[in-house]
Amino acid sequence: MDLGVLKDMPRIRDRASAKLAHKEVQCREMLLSAYKEMVCAMSDLVKASLAMRCFSKVSSGSPLVRFTDRQDDLNDLGDGGGAPVHRWVSMLEFENLAKELVEMFVSELQLKRLIVLDLLSINLKEGVDPSLEWSDELYDGEFNEFQSIGLGSGDSFPLPENWKADVLQARRPGHTPSHEVLQVYLTSWLANVNIKTNRIDEIFELVGEEMQIKLR
């Protein structure tokens, strides 16, 4: 750390280093908290996309038709026989639209997880060798959350196959990203590069017209 004309002040280096270390801890906690909120939001989105079907509940001796989100009859697909749910769009079409949205946000979450991984690996303390890898859990319960919504298997969150070579080549253990790289990270984080806003608007407009409600 270059302190310039302040370098001869008593204990100035120690005090400045202590404040920077405290600030580093705060920023890491804020970053991880923001990432955890993203994972929770992604979890809610996936669960909602998988909860569209409604199955007839098997009941004996009752004239009432009851419904459930569980499949009692293997012949019941929960889609009303493919009939339109509102006017023209079937349950399968709604599910495909939801799947398209989910895939966008999963891809964006994977990108931001890479950024979080690199940022959390930065340590200003000398002699500390960061060792965070993609297979490491960033917080307790992260992989359990992914597994519960079908995005993970075992104790991992799979890295997209077409990303693996580039990621392994770019990430160098113990190497601190340059100022330019950090700027790219920040820009990518704010830009939501995998979220196709025009396509989202199209989907919301289609579904809104079908259900006769305003979604945005």
mmCIF file with all atom_site columns, C-alpha atoms in Angstrom:
data_model
loop_
_atom_site.group_PDB
_atom_site.id
_atom_site.type_symbol
_atom_site.label_atom_id
_atom_site.label_alt_id
_atom_site.label_comp_id
_atom_site.label_asym_id
_atom_site.label_entity_id
_atom_site.label_seq_id
_atom_site.pdbx_PDB_ins_code
_atom_site.Cartn_x
_atom_site.Cartn_y
_atom_site.Cartn_z
_atom_site.occupancy
_atom_site.B_iso_or_equiv
_atom_site.pdbx_formal_charge
_atom_site.auth_seq_id
_atom_site.auth_comp_id
_atom_site.auth_asym_id
_atom_site.auth_atom_id
_atom_site.pdbx_PDB_model_num
ATOM 1   C CA . MET A 1 1   ? 0.000   0.000   0.000   1.00 0.00 ? 1   MET A CA 1
ATOM 2   C CA . ASP A 1 2   ? 1.519   3.361   -1.072  1.00 0.00 ? 2   ASP A CA 1
ATOM 3   C CA . LEU A 1 3   ? 0.696   5.977   1.571   1.00 0.00 ? 3   LEU A CA 1
ATOM 4   C CA . GLY A 1 4   ? 2.705   8.800   0.006   1.00 0.00 ? 4   GLY A CA 1
ATOM 5   C CA . VAL A 1 5   ? 3.456   11.668  2.415   1.00 0.00 ? 5   VAL A CA 1
ATOM 6   C CA . LEU A 1 6   ? 1.532   9.909   5.189   1.00 0.00 ? 6   LEU A CA 1
ATOM 7   C CA . LYS A 1 7   ? 3.933   6.973   5.364   1.00 0.00 ? 7   LYS A CA 1
ATOM 8   C CA . ASP A 1 8   ? 5.890   8.435   8.307   1.00 0.00 ? 8   ASP A CA 1
ATOM 9   C CA . MET A 1 9   ? 2.843   9.039   10.526  1.00 0.00 ? 9   MET A CA 1
ATOM 10  C CA . PRO A 1 10  ? 2.775   6.721   13.563  1.00 0.00 ? 10  PRO A CA 1
ATOM 11  C CA . ARG A 1 11  ? 0.860   3.488   12.909  1.00 0.00 ? 11  ARG A CA 1
ATOM 12  C CA . ILE A 1 12  ? -0.907  5.018   9.884   1.00 0.00 ? 12  ILE A CA 1
ATOM 13  C CA . ARG A 1 13  ? -0.288  1.887   7.825   1.00 0.00 ? 13  ARG A CA 1
ATOM 14  C CA . ASP A 1 14  ? -1.759  -0.395  10.491  1.00 0.00 ? 14  ASP A CA 1
ATOM 15  C CA . ARG A 1 15  ? -4.828  1.786   10.936  1.00 0.00 ? 15  ARG A CA 1
ATOM 16  C CA . ALA A 1 16  ? -5.439  2.098   7.196   1.00 0.00 ? 16  ALA A CA 1
ATOM 17  C CA . SER A 1 17  ? -4.993  -1.646  6.722   1.00 0.00 ? 17  SER A CA 1
ATOM 18  C CA . ALA A 1 18  ? -7.418  -2.395  9.561   1.00 0.00 ? 18  ALA A CA 1
ATOM 19  C CA . LYS A 1 19  ? -10.075 -0.106  8.066   1.00 0.00 ? 19  LYS A CA 1
ATOM 20  C CA . LEU A 1 20  ? -9.630  -1.615  4.613   1.00 0.00 ? 20  LEU A CA 1
ATOM 21  C CA . ALA A 1 21  ? -9.875  -5.130  6.046   1.00 0.00 ? 21  ALA A CA 1
ATOM 22  C CA . HIS A 1 22  ? -13.093 -4.197  7.873   1.00 0.00 ? 22  HIS A CA 1
ATOM 23  C CA . LYS A 1 23  ? -14.512 -2.682  4.686   1.00 0.00 ? 23  LYS A CA 1
ATOM 24  C CA . GLU A 1 24  ? -13.538 -5.801  2.767   1.00 0.00 ? 24  GLU A CA 1
ATOM 25  C CA . VAL A 1 25  ? -15.456 -8.008  5.203   1.00 0.00 ? 25  VAL A CA 1
ATOM 26  C CA . GLN A 1 26  ? -18.530 -5.777  4.949   1.00 0.00 ? 26  GLN A CA 1
ATOM 27  C CA . CYS A 1 27  ? -18.473 -5.812  1.139   1.00 0.00 ? 27  CYS A CA 1
ATOM 28  C CA . ARG A 1 28  ? -18.049 -9.594  1.033   1.00 0.00 ? 28  ARG A CA 1
ATOM 29  C CA . GLU A 1 29  ? -21.034 -10.023 3.357   1.00 0.00 ? 29  GLU A CA 1
ATOM 30  C CA . MET A 1 30  ? -23.177 -7.675  1.252   1.00 0.00 ? 30  MET A CA 1
ATOM 31  C CA . LEU A 1 31  ? -22.195 -9.473  -1.966  1.00 0.00 ? 31  LEU A CA 1
ATOM 32  C CA . LEU A 1 32  ? -22.950 -12.896 -0.526  1.00 0.00 ? 32  LEU A CA 1
ATOM 33  C CA . SER A 1 33  ? -26.266 -11.657 0.892   1.00 0.00 ? 33  SER A CA 1
ATOM 34  C CA . ALA A 1 34  ? -27.289 -10.314 -2.531  1.00 0.00 ? 34  ALA A CA 1
ATOM 35  C CA . TYR A 1 35  ? -26.336 -13.624 -4.134  1.00 0.00 ? 35  TYR A CA 1
ATOM 36  C CA . LYS A 1 36  ? -28.360 -15.603 -1.562  1.00 0.00 ? 36  LYS A CA 1
ATOM 37  C CA . GLU A 1 37  ? -31.397 -13.440 -2.334  1.00 0.00 ? 37  GLU A CA 1
ATOM 38  C CA . MET A 1 38  ? -30.935 -14.243 -6.035  1.00 0.00 ? 38  MET A CA 1
ATOM 39  C CA . VAL A 1 39  ? -30.824 -17.968 -5.287  1.00 0.00 ? 39  VAL A CA 1
ATOM 40  C CA . CYS A 1 40  ? -34.028 -17.709 -3.212  1.00 0.00 ? 40  CYS A CA 1
ATOM 41  C CA . ALA A 1 41  ? -35.775 -15.765 -5.987  1.00 0.00 ? 41  ALA A CA 1
ATOM 42  C CA . MET A 1 42  ? -34.605 -18.341 -8.532  1.00 0.00 ? 42  MET A CA 1
ATOM 43  C CA . SER A 1 43  ? -35.925 -21.114 -6.303  1.00 0.00 ? 43  SER A CA 1
ATOM 44  C CA . ASP A 1 44  ? -39.354 -19.456 -6.093  1.00 0.00 ? 44  ASP A CA 1
ATOM 45  C CA . LEU A 1 45  ? -39.408 -18.985 -9.880  1.00 0.00 ? 45  LEU A CA 1
ATOM 46  C CA . VAL A 1 46  ? -38.592 -22.641 -10.565 1.00 0.00 ? 46  VAL A CA 1
ATOM 47  C CA . LYS A 1 47  ? -41.152 -23.888 -8.033  1.00 0.00 ? 47  LYS A CA 1
ATOM 48  C CA . ALA A 1 48  ? -43.834 -21.655 -9.558  1.00 0.00 ? 48  ALA A CA 1
ATOM 49  C CA . SER A 1 49  ? -43.018 -22.901 -13.063 1.00 0.00 ? 49  SER A CA 1
ATOM 50  C CA . LEU A 1 50  ? -43.425 -26.507 -11.903 1.00 0.00 ? 50  LEU A CA 1
ATOM 51  C CA . ALA A 1 51  ? -46.696 -25.937 -10.053 1.00 0.00 ? 51  ALA A CA 1
ATOM 52  C CA . MET A 1 52  ? -49.041 -25.170 -12.939 1.00 0.00 ? 52  MET A CA 1
ATOM 53  C CA . ARG A 1 53  ? -50.690 -28.551 -13.330 1.00 0.00 ? 53  ARG A CA 1
ATOM 54  C CA . CYS A 1 54  ? -53.813 -29.476 -11.399 1.00 0.00 ? 54  CYS A CA 1
ATOM 55  C CA . PHE A 1 55  ? -54.750 -33.141 -10.951 1.00 0.00 ? 55  PHE A CA 1
ATOM 56  C CA . SER A 1 56  ? -58.126 -34.669 -10.164 1.00 0.00 ? 56  SER A CA 1
ATOM 57  C CA . LYS A 1 57  ? -58.154 -36.061 -6.645  1.00 0.00 ? 57  LYS A CA 1
ATOM 58  C CA . VAL A 1 58  ? -59.231 -39.674 -6.478  1.00 0.00 ? 58  VAL A CA 1
ATOM 59  C CA . SER A 1 59  ? -62.165 -40.011 -4.080  1.00 0.00 ? 59  SER A CA 1
ATOM 60  C CA . SER A 1 60  ? -64.690 -42.802 -3.685  1.00 0.00 ? 60  SER A CA 1
ATOM 61  C CA . GLY A 1 61  ? -68.396 -42.295 -3.104  1.00 0.00 ? 61  GLY A CA 1
ATOM 62  C CA . SER A 1 62  ? -68.321 -38.502 -3.366  1.00 0.00 ? 62  SER A CA 1
ATOM 63  C CA . PRO A 1 63  ? -70.187 -36.527 -6.043  1.00 0.00 ? 63  PRO A CA 1
ATOM 64  C CA . LEU A 1 64  ? -67.752 -33.617 -5.632  1.00 0.00 ? 64  LEU A CA 1
ATOM 65  C CA . VAL A 1 65  ? -64.766 -33.237 -7.920  1.00 0.00 ? 65  VAL A CA 1
ATOM 66  C CA . ARG A 1 66  ? -61.677 -32.264 -5.982  1.00 0.00 ? 66  ARG A CA 1
ATOM 67  C CA . PHE A 1 67  ? -58.265 -31.244 -7.234  1.00 0.00 ? 67  PHE A CA 1
ATOM 68  C CA . THR A 1 68  ? -54.704 -31.485 -5.959  1.00 0.00 ? 68  THR A CA 1
ATOM 69  C CA . ASP A 1 69  ? -51.152 -30.667 -7.041  1.00 0.00 ? 69  ASP A CA 1
ATOM 70  C CA . ARG A 1 70  ? -50.203 -34.339 -6.628  1.00 0.00 ? 70  ARG A CA 1
ATOM 71  C CA . GLN A 1 71  ? -50.743 -36.981 -9.292  1.00 0.00 ? 71  GLN A CA 1
ATOM 72  C CA . ASP A 1 72  ? -52.888 -39.811 -7.887  1.00 0.00 ? 72  ASP A CA 1
ATOM 73  C CA . ASP A 1 73  ? -53.842 -41.242 -11.287 1.00 0.00 ? 73  ASP A CA 1
ATOM 74  C CA . LEU A 1 74  ? -50.952 -41.961 -13.680 1.00 0.00 ? 74  LEU A CA 1
ATOM 75  C CA . ASN A 1 75  ? -53.298 -41.382 -16.626 1.00 0.00 ? 75  ASN A CA 1
ATOM 76  C CA . ASP A 1 76  ? -54.096 -37.862 -15.422 1.00 0.00 ? 76  ASP A CA 1
ATOM 77  C CA . LEU A 1 77  ? -51.582 -35.430 -16.937 1.00 0.00 ? 77  LEU A CA 1
ATOM 78  C CA . GLY A 1 78  ? -53.012 -32.497 -15.016 1.00 0.00 ? 78  GLY A CA 1
ATOM 79  C CA . ASP A 1 79  ? -53.491 -30.440 -18.146 1.00 0.00 ? 79  ASP A CA 1
ATOM 80  C CA . GLY A 1 80  ? -57.237 -30.797 -18.651 1.00 0.00 ? 80  GLY A CA 1
ATOM 81  C CA . GLY A 1 81  ? -56.704 -33.082 -21.612 1.00 0.00 ? 81  GLY A CA 1
ATOM 82  C CA . GLY A 1 82  ? -54.764 -30.410 -23.466 1.00 0.00 ? 82  GLY A CA 1
ATOM 83  C CA . ALA A 1 83  ? -57.722 -28.032 -23.563 1.00 0.00 ? 83  ALA A CA 1
ATOM 84  C CA . PRO A 1 84  ? -56.990 -24.288 -23.494 1.00 0.00 ? 84  PRO A CA 1
ATOM 85  C CA . VAL A 1 85  ? -56.644 -23.026 -19.939 1.00 0.00 ? 85  VAL A CA 1
ATOM 86  C CA . HIS A 1 86  ? -58.154 -19.627 -20.725 1.00 0.00 ? 86  HIS A CA 1
ATOM 87  C CA . ARG A 1 87  ? -58.921 -19.016 -24.410 1.00 0.00 ? 87  ARG A CA 1
ATOM 88  C CA . TRP A 1 88  ? -56.247 -20.370 -26.745 1.00 0.00 ? 88  TRP A CA 1
ATOM 89  C CA . VAL A 1 89  ? -53.140 -21.321 -24.763 1.00 0.00 ? 89  VAL A CA 1
ATOM 90  C CA . SER A 1 90  ? -52.844 -24.855 -23.376 1.00 0.00 ? 90  SER A CA 1
ATOM 91  C CA . MET A 1 91  ? -51.143 -25.842 -20.130 1.00 0.00 ? 91  MET A CA 1
ATOM 92  C CA . LEU A 1 92  ? -48.200 -27.271 -22.085 1.00 0.00 ? 92  LEU A CA 1
ATOM 93  C CA . GLU A 1 93  ? -47.706 -23.953 -23.883 1.00 0.00 ? 93  GLU A CA 1
ATOM 94  C CA . PHE A 1 94  ? -47.814 -22.072 -20.564 1.00 0.00 ? 94  PHE A CA 1
ATOM 95  C CA . GLU A 1 95  ? -45.207 -24.475 -19.176 1.00 0.00 ? 95  GLU A CA 1
ATOM 96  C CA . ASN A 1 96  ? -42.946 -24.008 -22.193 1.00 0.00 ? 96  ASN A CA 1
ATOM 97  C CA . LEU A 1 97  ? -43.098 -20.231 -21.765 1.00 0.00 ? 97  LEU A CA 1
ATOM 98  C CA . ALA A 1 98  ? -42.284 -20.613 -18.060 1.00 0.00 ? 98  ALA A CA 1
ATOM 99  C CA . LYS A 1 99  ? -39.401 -22.950 -18.924 1.00 0.00 ? 99  LYS A CA 1
ATOM 100 C CA . GLU A 1 100 ? -38.016 -20.370 -21.338 1.00 0.00 ? 100 GLU A CA 1
ATOM 101 C CA . LEU A 1 101 ? -38.047 -17.731 -18.594 1.00 0.00 ? 101 LEU A CA 1
ATOM 102 C CA . VAL A 1 102 ? -36.463 -20.099 -16.081 1.00 0.00 ? 102 VAL A CA 1
ATOM 103 C CA . GLU A 1 103 ? -33.637 -21.000 -18.478 1.00 0.00 ? 103 GLU A CA 1
ATOM 104 C CA . MET A 1 104 ? -32.801 -17.308 -18.913 1.00 0.00 ? 104 MET A CA 1
ATOM 105 C CA . PHE A 1 105 ? -32.567 -16.710 -15.181 1.00 0.00 ? 105 PHE A CA 1
ATOM 106 C CA . VAL A 1 106 ? -30.670 -19.947 -14.488 1.00 0.00 ? 106 VAL A CA 1
ATOM 107 C CA . SER A 1 107 ? -28.061 -18.918 -17.070 1.00 0.00 ? 107 SER A CA 1
ATOM 108 C CA . GLU A 1 108 ? -27.826 -15.464 -15.482 1.00 0.00 ? 108 GLU A CA 1
ATOM 109 C CA . LEU A 1 109 ? -27.485 -16.990 -12.013 1.00 0.00 ? 109 LEU A CA 1
ATOM 110 C CA . GLN A 1 110 ? -24.645 -19.204 -13.234 1.00 0.00 ? 110 GLN A CA 1
ATOM 111 C CA . LEU A 1 111 ? -22.836 -16.178 -14.669 1.00 0.00 ? 111 LEU A CA 1
ATOM 112 C CA . LYS A 1 112 ? -23.265 -14.189 -11.468 1.00 0.00 ? 112 LYS A CA 1
ATOM 113 C CA . ARG A 1 113 ? -22.114 -17.148 -9.411  1.00 0.00 ? 113 ARG A CA 1
ATOM 114 C CA . LEU A 1 114 ? -18.863 -17.094 -11.395 1.00 0.00 ? 114 LEU A CA 1
ATOM 115 C CA . ILE A 1 115 ? -18.465 -13.384 -10.656 1.00 0.00 ? 115 ILE A CA 1
ATOM 116 C CA . VAL A 1 116 ? -19.235 -13.884 -6.952  1.00 0.00 ? 116 VAL A CA 1
ATOM 117 C CA . LEU A 1 117 ? -16.755 -16.760 -6.855  1.00 0.00 ? 117 LEU A CA 1
ATOM 118 C CA . ASP A 1 118 ? -13.940 -14.596 -8.211  1.00 0.00 ? 118 ASP A CA 1
ATOM 119 C CA . LEU A 1 119 ? -14.799 -11.608 -6.026  1.00 0.00 ? 119 LEU A CA 1
ATOM 120 C CA . LEU A 1 120 ? -14.981 -13.720 -2.863  1.00 0.00 ? 120 LEU A CA 1
ATOM 121 C CA . SER A 1 121 ? -11.611 -15.232 -3.761  1.00 0.00 ? 121 SER A CA 1
ATOM 122 C CA . ILE A 1 122 ? -9.963  -11.804 -3.581  1.00 0.00 ? 122 ILE A CA 1
ATOM 123 C CA . ASN A 1 123 ? -8.227  -11.313 -0.249  1.00 0.00 ? 123 ASN A CA 1
ATOM 124 C CA . LEU A 1 124 ? -6.221  -8.201  0.559   1.00 0.00 ? 124 LEU A CA 1
ATOM 125 C CA . LYS A 1 125 ? -4.226  -9.968  3.244   1.00 0.00 ? 125 LYS A CA 1
ATOM 126 C CA . GLU A 1 126 ? -0.747  -10.957 2.169   1.00 0.00 ? 126 GLU A CA 1
ATOM 127 C CA . GLY A 1 127 ? 0.083   -14.651 2.207   1.00 0.00 ? 127 GLY A CA 1
ATOM 128 C CA . VAL A 1 128 ? -3.531  -15.789 1.910   1.00 0.00 ? 128 VAL A CA 1
ATOM 129 C CA . ASP A 1 129 ? -4.072  -18.121 -1.037  1.00 0.00 ? 129 ASP A CA 1
ATOM 130 C CA . PRO A 1 130 ? -7.706  -18.108 -2.183  1.00 0.00 ? 130 PRO A CA 1
ATOM 131 C CA . SER A 1 131 ? -8.954  -21.582 -2.996  1.00 0.00 ? 131 SER A CA 1
ATOM 132 C CA . LEU A 1 132 ? -12.603 -21.139 -3.980  1.00 0.00 ? 132 LEU A CA 1
ATOM 133 C CA . GLU A 1 133 ? -13.617 -23.340 -6.908  1.00 0.00 ? 133 GLU A CA 1
ATOM 134 C CA . TRP A 1 134 ? -16.899 -23.765 -8.798  1.00 0.00 ? 134 TRP A CA 1
ATOM 135 C CA . SER A 1 135 ? -17.545 -26.984 -6.858  1.00 0.00 ? 135 SER A CA 1
ATOM 136 C CA . ASP A 1 136 ? -17.312 -25.152 -3.505  1.00 0.00 ? 136 ASP A CA 1
ATOM 137 C CA . GLU A 1 137 ? -20.480 -24.191 -1.658  1.00 0.00 ? 137 GLU A CA 1
ATOM 138 C CA . LEU A 1 138 ? -20.583 -20.410 -1.250  1.00 0.00 ? 138 LEU A CA 1
ATOM 139 C CA . TYR A 1 139 ? -22.836 -20.586 1.818   1.00 0.00 ? 139 TYR A CA 1
ATOM 140 C CA . ASP A 1 140 ? -24.367 -23.334 3.953   1.00 0.00 ? 140 ASP A CA 1
ATOM 141 C CA . GLY A 1 141 ? -27.316 -24.951 2.209   1.00 0.00 ? 141 GLY A CA 1
ATOM 142 C CA . GLU A 1 142 ? -26.625 -23.499 -1.258  1.00 0.00 ? 142 GLU A CA 1
ATOM 143 C CA . PHE A 1 143 ? -26.386 -26.855 -3.038  1.00 0.00 ? 143 PHE A CA 1
ATOM 144 C CA . ASN A 1 144 ? -29.357 -28.228 -1.080  1.00 0.00 ? 144 ASN A CA 1
ATOM 145 C CA . GLU A 1 145 ? -31.404 -25.317 -2.431  1.00 0.00 ? 145 GLU A CA 1
ATOM 146 C CA . PHE A 1 146 ? -30.309 -26.097 -5.986  1.00 0.00 ? 146 PHE A CA 1
ATOM 147 C CA . GLN A 1 147 ? -30.994 -29.803 -5.554  1.00 0.00 ? 147 GLN A CA 1
ATOM 148 C CA . SER A 1 148 ? -34.487 -29.190 -4.139  1.00 0.00 ? 148 SER A CA 1
ATOM 149 C CA . ILE A 1 149 ? -35.531 -27.429 -7.343  1.00 0.00 ? 149 ILE A CA 1
ATOM 150 C CA . GLY A 1 150 ? -33.739 -29.787 -9.715  1.00 0.00 ? 150 GLY A CA 1
ATOM 151 C CA . LEU A 1 151 ? -30.850 -27.482 -10.634 1.00 0.00 ? 151 LEU A CA 1
ATOM 152 C CA . GLY A 1 152 ? -28.190 -29.517 -8.870  1.00 0.00 ? 152 GLY A CA 1
ATOM 153 C CA . SER A 1 153 ? -27.262 -33.142 -8.364  1.00 0.00 ? 153 SER A CA 1
ATOM 154 C CA . GLY A 1 154 ? -25.595 -34.472 -5.245  1.00 0.00 ? 154 GLY A CA 1
ATOM 155 C CA . ASP A 1 155 ? -23.349 -31.791 -3.804  1.00 0.00 ? 155 ASP A CA 1
ATOM 156 C CA . SER A 1 156 ? -22.849 -29.643 -6.889  1.00 0.00 ? 156 SER A CA 1
ATOM 157 C CA . PHE A 1 157 ? -24.388 -27.005 -9.149  1.00 0.00 ? 157 PHE A CA 1
ATOM 158 C CA . PRO A 1 158 ? -23.365 -28.055 -12.692 1.00 0.00 ? 158 PRO A CA 1
ATOM 159 C CA . LEU A 1 159 ? -21.366 -25.613 -14.780 1.00 0.00 ? 159 LEU A CA 1
ATOM 160 C CA . PRO A 1 160 ? -22.705 -25.417 -18.374 1.00 0.00 ? 160 PRO A CA 1
ATOM 161 C CA . GLU A 1 161 ? -20.697 -27.705 -20.672 1.00 0.00 ? 161 GLU A CA 1
ATOM 162 C CA . ASN A 1 162 ? -20.012 -24.932 -23.192 1.00 0.00 ? 162 ASN A CA 1
ATOM 163 C CA . TRP A 1 163 ? -18.557 -22.746 -20.411 1.00 0.00 ? 163 TRP A CA 1
ATOM 164 C CA . LYS A 1 164 ? -16.145 -25.254 -18.863 1.00 0.00 ? 164 LYS A CA 1
ATOM 165 C CA . ALA A 1 165 ? -13.115 -24.815 -21.123 1.00 0.00 ? 165 ALA A CA 1
ATOM 166 C CA . ASP A 1 166 ? -13.278 -21.004 -21.064 1.00 0.00 ? 166 ASP A CA 1
ATOM 167 C CA . VAL A 1 167 ? -13.787 -20.848 -17.293 1.00 0.00 ? 167 VAL A CA 1
ATOM 168 C CA . LEU A 1 168 ? -10.975 -23.280 -16.488 1.00 0.00 ? 168 LEU A CA 1
ATOM 169 C CA . GLN A 1 169 ? -8.618  -21.378 -18.785 1.00 0.00 ? 169 GLN A CA 1
ATOM 170 C CA . ALA A 1 170 ? -9.539  -17.932 -17.443 1.00 0.00 ? 170 ALA A CA 1
ATOM 171 C CA . ARG A 1 171 ? -9.507  -18.706 -13.709 1.00 0.00 ? 171 ARG A CA 1
ATOM 172 C CA . ARG A 1 172 ? -6.038  -18.800 -12.179 1.00 0.00 ? 172 ARG A CA 1
ATOM 173 C CA . PRO A 1 173 ? -5.840  -19.713 -8.472  1.00 0.00 ? 173 PRO A CA 1
ATOM 174 C CA . GLY A 1 174 ? -4.216  -16.991 -6.397  1.00 0.00 ? 174 GLY A CA 1
ATOM 175 C CA . HIS A 1 175 ? -4.503  -14.431 -9.197  1.00 0.00 ? 175 HIS A CA 1
ATOM 176 C CA . THR A 1 176 ? -6.261  -11.159 -8.376  1.00 0.00 ? 176 THR A CA 1
ATOM 177 C CA . PRO A 1 177 ? -8.372  -9.795  -11.279 1.00 0.00 ? 177 PRO A CA 1
ATOM 178 C CA . SER A 1 178 ? -7.094  -6.551  -12.798 1.00 0.00 ? 178 SER A CA 1
ATOM 179 C CA . HIS A 1 179 ? -8.948  -3.248  -12.520 1.00 0.00 ? 179 HIS A CA 1
ATOM 180 C CA . GLU A 1 180 ? -10.202 -3.695  -16.098 1.00 0.00 ? 180 GLU A CA 1
ATOM 181 C CA . VAL A 1 181 ? -11.534 -7.187  -15.349 1.00 0.00 ? 181 VAL A CA 1
ATOM 182 C CA . LEU A 1 182 ? -13.329 -5.912  -12.253 1.00 0.00 ? 182 LEU A CA 1
ATOM 183 C CA . GLN A 1 183 ? -14.982 -3.236  -14.399 1.00 0.00 ? 183 GLN A CA 1
ATOM 184 C CA . VAL A 1 184 ? -16.190 -5.958  -16.778 1.00 0.00 ? 184 VAL A CA 1
ATOM 185 C CA . TYR A 1 185 ? -17.553 -7.908  -13.789 1.00 0.00 ? 185 TYR A CA 1
ATOM 186 C CA . LEU A 1 186 ? -19.479 -4.871  -12.571 1.00 0.00 ? 186 LEU A CA 1
ATOM 187 C CA . THR A 1 187 ? -20.838 -4.101  -16.048 1.00 0.00 ? 187 THR A CA 1
ATOM 188 C CA . SER A 1 188 ? -21.905 -7.728  -16.570 1.00 0.00 ? 188 SER A CA 1
ATOM 189 C CA . TRP A 1 189 ? -23.581 -7.796  -13.157 1.00 0.00 ? 189 TRP A CA 1
ATOM 190 C CA . LEU A 1 190 ? -25.615 -4.661  -13.849 1.00 0.00 ? 190 LEU A CA 1
ATOM 191 C CA . ALA A 1 191 ? -26.426 -5.478  -17.481 1.00 0.00 ? 191 ALA A CA 1
ATOM 192 C CA . ASN A 1 192 ? -28.122 -8.865  -16.836 1.00 0.00 ? 192 ASN A CA 1
ATOM 193 C CA . VAL A 1 193 ? -26.560 -10.057 -20.096 1.00 0.00 ? 193 VAL A CA 1
ATOM 194 C CA . ASN A 1 194 ? -28.466 -13.370 -20.262 1.00 0.00 ? 194 ASN A CA 1
ATOM 195 C CA . ILE A 1 195 ? -31.875 -11.799 -19.657 1.00 0.00 ? 195 ILE A CA 1
ATOM 196 C CA . LYS A 1 196 ? -33.653 -11.062 -22.948 1.00 0.00 ? 196 LYS A CA 1
ATOM 197 C CA . THR A 1 197 ? -35.933 -8.246  -21.874 1.00 0.00 ? 197 THR A CA 1
ATOM 198 C CA . ASN A 1 198 ? -37.676 -7.981  -25.246 1.00 0.00 ? 198 ASN A CA 1
ATOM 199 C CA . ARG A 1 199 ? -38.582 -11.663 -25.137 1.00 0.00 ? 199 ARG A CA 1
ATOM 200 C CA . ILE A 1 200 ? -39.825 -11.327 -21.554 1.00 0.00 ? 200 ILE A CA 1
ATOM 201 C CA . ASP A 1 201 ? -42.052 -8.444  -22.662 1.00 0.00 ? 201 ASP A CA 1
ATOM 202 C CA . GLU A 1 202 ? -43.425 -10.627 -25.482 1.00 0.00 ? 202 GLU A CA 1
ATOM 203 C CA . ILE A 1 203 ? -44.196 -13.493 -23.101 1.00 0.00 ? 203 ILE A CA 1
ATOM 204 C CA . PHE A 1 204 ? -45.837 -11.198 -20.555 1.00 0.00 ? 204 PHE A CA 1
ATOM 205 C CA . GLU A 1 205 ? -47.923 -9.565  -23.275 1.00 0.00 ? 205 GLU A CA 1
ATOM 206 C CA . LEU A 1 206 ? -49.056 -12.933 -24.657 1.00 0.00 ? 206 LEU A CA 1
ATOM 207 C CA . VAL A 1 207 ? -49.948 -14.330 -21.236 1.00 0.00 ? 207 VAL A CA 1
ATOM 208 C CA . GLY A 1 208 ? -51.566 -11.054 -20.178 1.00 0.00 ? 208 GLY A CA 1
ATOM 209 C CA . GLU A 1 209 ? -53.820 -11.033 -23.230 1.00 0.00 ? 209 GLU A CA 1
ATOM 210 C CA . GLU A 1 210 ? -54.692 -14.699 -22.733 1.00 0.00 ? 210 GLU A CA 1
ATOM 211 C CA . MET A 1 211 ? -55.566 -14.237 -19.048 1.00 0.00 ? 211 MET A CA 1
ATOM 212 C CA . GLN A 1 212 ? -56.966 -10.723 -19.558 1.00 0.00 ? 212 GLN A CA 1
ATOM 213 C CA . ILE A 1 213 ? -54.748 -9.249  -16.857 1.00 0.00 ? 213 ILE A CA 1
ATOM 214 C CA . LYS A 1 214 ? -51.892 -6.728  -16.848 1.00 0.00 ? 214 LYS A CA 1
ATOM 215 C CA . LEU A 1 215 ? -48.618 -8.350  -15.784 1.00 0.00 ? 215 LEU A CA 1
ATOM 216 C CA . ARG A 1 216 ? -46.344 -5.294  -15.997 1.00 0.00 ? 216 ARG A CA 1
#
